[in-house]
Amino acid sequence: MSETVLRTQGLWRTYQQGDLQVHALRGVDLTIERGEFTVLAGPSGSGKSTLLNQLGALDTPTKGEVFVGDQRLAGMSKRDLADLRRDRIGFVFQAYNLVPVLTAFENAELICLLQGMPADERKRRVDELMDKVGLAGLGARFPRELSGGQQQRVAIVRALAPRPALVLADEPTANLDSETATALVSQMRALNEELGTTFVFSSHDAHVIDQAKRLVRLKDGQIEAEA
Amino acid sequence: MTLALRMALRNVRRHARRSLITAITIAGCVFMMLLTIGVSEGSYREVVNTAARSGSGHVVVREPGADLVEPAVLAHSEQAMAAVAAVDGHAVPRLKRLVLAQGSGGAATVVALGVDPEAERHTSVLPEATTQGSWFEKDGRVASSVIGGVFARQNGLSLGDRLVLSASRDGQVNTVLTRVTGIFEVGSDDVDANLVVVERPVLGELVGAEGGMDEIAVVLDDIDEVDAVARKLSAALPESEVLTWAQAVPALGDFVTLDRTGANLSFFVLFGLVSLAILNAVLMSVFERTREFGVLLAVGTRPRLLFTVVLLESAMLALISTTLGAVVAWAVVAWLGDVGIDVYAISGLERMDVGGYQLAGALYPYLPAERTFRSLALVPTLAVLAALYPAWSATRIPPVEAMRHV
C-alpha cells in the first residue's frame, strides 16, 4: 500500500514586483508517494524552484496548503519548521552549498550532528555513504579542495545520512559536466532503489529527466503534464 | 569541541587578514590602555608613598573622631602597636598638634609633628629630604626642630636660628624653645610650608601629652596591602579609628579617585570606538556569509547555533588580541618599572606635581592586578556586545532569499 510523503493542495505563490503581481505557482495539486524518483521539469520560470521551496518548507504559499506526511505546514513556528526540515527532509542545492570551514566529513555529518545523533553512529552512516558515492578517503578535505562533482556528492551524503523520508534536489546537476551529471544521477537512483528514499528533483537536464520514474512537467506555474 | 566553537574558530582563521587587522587594533588599544594605567598607577604609588612617609602613613590608627582641631591621645596605644606589628607594618608613633611657631622673621600656625627620630629614619621620607643640616642632633641644651624649606623661606629662618613653639596646656599658654637643626624639601607645598618636626617628648611636654601618642602611622612595604591591613587593624582595634591614606589625606585620595575615573571613562570611550570597528568587521563577515547562513537554516539549523557562532567569533578575536596586547604591555611596563621613566628629561619641566605632591626624578610604572583585570575584562565584554546585532541579523536571514544571494 502506498504512503503519501508529500502533498500540495491548490498551491499559489504570488510575488509583488512593483505594481505587478507575478504568479510563480497557480493552484498546484501534487502528491508524492514513498519511494518515488520524481523530476519536476520545465523551462526557466516555469515554477520548479518555487515549488521545491514550498515542498521543503523554505517558503510560505500565498494560498493553498502543503502537507509533509500528515503534518500541515501552515501555522507552524519557524523553529518547528526548522526541526521538520532537519528531521524529515534532505536538501541538495544547485550550488552544492557546503559550509566552507567544515571538512567533507564534517559537512556530511552536519545534520546528524544537529539531530544529536551519537558520534559512532554518525561516523558509520557517513563512512558508508561516502563509500557508496566514491568519496572514500576524501573526508578530511575542505570543500575548496574538492571538484564540483565531489562537492555535490558530499551534499548528497549530507542530505541522506540522517535517512530522511524525502530528498529535495534543486537542479543538482546544473553546474556539472554531462559525464559527472549522469554518474551522479545514477548514484542517486541507486540510493533510491537501495534505501527506498523518496527523491524529488527540479531539472531541465536530459540526464536527470531520463532517469525519472515519474516526470511532472510545469509551465507558467501549473502542472502541464505528467508521465 | 562543539560544532559552534569549531565553526567560530575556523571562521576567524578563514579571513586571516581581516581578523589580523581587527586583532592588531584591539591589541594596540589594550597596550595603550595598560601602559597608561601603568604610568598613572606608578605616579600614584610614588606620591602616595611620599604622602604616607611624610606624615600620614599608609594606614593611620587614632582615637575615633580625633583630628588636628580636636586632638586626643590614643588610649590603647600598646595594644595598637602590637596589632600593627602583627600585620607586618612599621609602626611610627606620633604626636600631631597645631602650634604657633615664632621665629625672628614672623609667626605662623603650623602642624607640629612629634616623632621618634630613629623610628622615622627607616620609614619616613623626612630624614632623607632633609637637605640642609641634619635629621635631629642632640646638643644637650636646646631641643632640635626640623622645618620645611617653604616655611623657612617664608619666615626668614635658617640653620641655627631659634624657633619658639607655643600651645595651650591646661588652659595656659605654654612655650618651648627649639633651634632649627635641619630643613627638609619633600616637594609638597602643603608639607614644606606647614610642618615643623620635633622630638615626641618635646611636643608632649608642650601640649601636656607626655609619653603619649595621637596616632600610629603604619608604613607598609607593599602599598597594595593597604586595604587588607586596614581591615585587619579595624577588626583588631574596635575602640580605635583606622584610616587608609586616602581617608587620612582626602585631597590626595580624591585626586587619585578622580584621575582613575577620568582615565576609565576615556578607556570606555576608546573601546566604544573599538567596538564600532568590531561591529563593522562582524557585520561585514555576516553579510558575506548570507548564503552560507541561509543554507544552514534551510537544512534545519536552529537560529541559536548561528547566533552562538557569530558571538563566539567576536569573543575569540577579542580574547586572543586582548591577551596579546596585555602580554606585550605587561612586559613593557615590567621593564619600565625596572629602569624607570625620567619624566623631567622627557617633559623638560622642572617640577611636576601629582595631587599636590612633587614627583621625584624617575617614575616606575606598575600594573595593579585588580584594576588591570577589571579593565581587561571590558574588552571582550564590549566585543560580545558589539557582535549582538550582527549575530541577531544572522538568525533573521530568510533561507530562500539567502540562497539566491551571491
PDB file of C-alpha atoms in Angstrom, chain A residues 15 53 58-59 78-79 82-83 85-86 91 93 95 97 99-103 106 109-111 113-114 142 158, chain B residues 3 6-7 10-11 13-14 291-292 294-305 395-396 399-400 403-404:
ATOM      1  CA  TYR A  15       5.309  37.811  -5.842  1.00  0.00           C
ATOM      2  CA  ASN A  53      10.916  25.700  -1.901  1.00  0.00           C
ATOM      3  CA  LEU A  58      11.516  27.045   2.962  1.00  0.00           C
ATOM      4  CA  ASP A  59       8.852  29.459   1.788  1.00  0.00           C
ATOM      5  CA  LYS A  78       9.923  28.931  12.462  1.00  0.00           C
ATOM      6  CA  ARG A  79      11.579  26.675  14.994  1.00  0.00           C
ATOM      7  CA  ALA A  82      13.485  24.164  11.117  1.00  0.00           C
ATOM      8  CA  ASP A  83      13.137  20.932  13.125  1.00  0.00           C
ATOM      9  CA  ARG A  85      13.430  20.240   7.726  1.00  0.00           C
ATOM     10  CA  ARG A  86      16.239  18.851   9.854  1.00  0.00           C
ATOM     11  CA  PHE A  91      18.264  19.103   0.589  1.00  0.00           C
ATOM     12  CA  PHE A  93      21.234  22.500  -3.924  1.00  0.00           C
ATOM     13  CA  ALA A  95      25.496  25.334  -5.972  1.00  0.00           C
ATOM     14  CA  ASN A  97      26.346  24.964  -0.629  1.00  0.00           C
ATOM     15  CA  VAL A  99      29.993  25.020   4.742  1.00  0.00           C
ATOM     16  CA  PRO A 100      33.476  26.144   3.675  1.00  0.00           C
ATOM     17  CA  VAL A 101      35.057  25.921   7.138  1.00  0.00           C
ATOM     18  CA  LEU A 102      33.989  22.308   7.674  1.00  0.00           C
ATOM     19  CA  THR A 103      35.691  19.301   6.087  1.00  0.00           C
ATOM     20  CA  GLU A 106      32.037  17.354   8.944  1.00  0.00           C
ATOM     21  CA  GLU A 109      27.613  14.593   9.288  1.00  0.00           C
ATOM     22  CA  LEU A 110      26.290  18.116   9.943  1.00  0.00           C
ATOM     23  CA  ILE A 111      22.572  17.344  10.026  1.00  0.00           C
ATOM     24  CA  LEU A 113      25.063  16.220  14.484  1.00  0.00           C
ATOM     25  CA  LEU A 114      22.267  18.806  14.671  1.00  0.00           C
ATOM     26  CA  PHE A 142      37.750  21.015   2.765  1.00  0.00           C
ATOM     27  CA  ARG A 158      24.742  15.268   3.937  1.00  0.00           C
TER      28      ARG A 158
ATOM     29  CA  LEU B   3      30.219  22.491  16.467  1.00  0.00           C
ATOM     30  CA  ARG B   6      34.801  24.674  15.782  1.00  0.00           C
ATOM     31  CA  MET B   7      32.975  26.796  13.203  1.00  0.00           C
ATOM     32  CA  ARG B  10      37.763  28.306  11.662  1.00  0.00           C
ATOM     33  CA  ASN B  11      35.791  31.372  10.598  1.00  0.00           C
ATOM     34  CA  ARG B  13      41.091  31.892  10.566  1.00  0.00           C
ATOM     35  CA  ARG B  14      39.156  31.983   7.297  1.00  0.00           C
ATOM     36  CA  ARG B 291      24.148  32.464   1.559  1.00  0.00           C
ATOM     37  CA  GLU B 292      26.003  30.110   3.888  1.00  0.00           C
ATOM     38  CA  GLY B 294      20.719  30.665   4.601  1.00  0.00           C
ATOM     39  CA  VAL B 295      21.752  27.136   3.649  1.00  0.00           C
ATOM     40  CA  LEU B 296      22.418  26.222   7.271  1.00  0.00           C
ATOM     41  CA  LEU B 297      18.963  27.480   8.236  1.00  0.00           C
ATOM     42  CA  ALA B 298      17.435  25.667   5.255  1.00  0.00           C
ATOM     43  CA  VAL B 299      18.849  22.292   6.258  1.00  0.00           C
ATOM     44  CA  GLY B 300      17.408  22.666   9.734  1.00  0.00           C
ATOM     45  CA  THR B 301      19.999  24.502  11.803  1.00  0.00           C
ATOM     46  CA  ARG B 302      18.342  26.297  14.684  1.00  0.00           C
ATOM     47  CA  PRO B 303      18.978  30.079  14.594  1.00  0.00           C
ATOM     48  CA  ARG B 304      20.519  29.858  18.082  1.00  0.00           C
ATOM     49  CA  LEU B 305      23.536  27.986  16.704  1.00  0.00           C
ATOM     50  CA  THR B 395      19.354  34.460  12.576  1.00  0.00           C
ATOM     51  CA  ARG B 396      16.860  36.631  10.709  1.00  0.00           C
ATOM     52  CA  PRO B 399      16.709  30.879   3.784  1.00  0.00           C
ATOM     53  CA  VAL B 400      15.106  31.192   0.361  1.00  0.00           C
ATOM     54  CA  MET B 403      20.320  31.117  -1.137  1.00  0.00           C
ATOM     55  CA  ARG B 404      19.780  33.498  -4.044  1.00  0.00           C
TER      56      ARG B 404
END
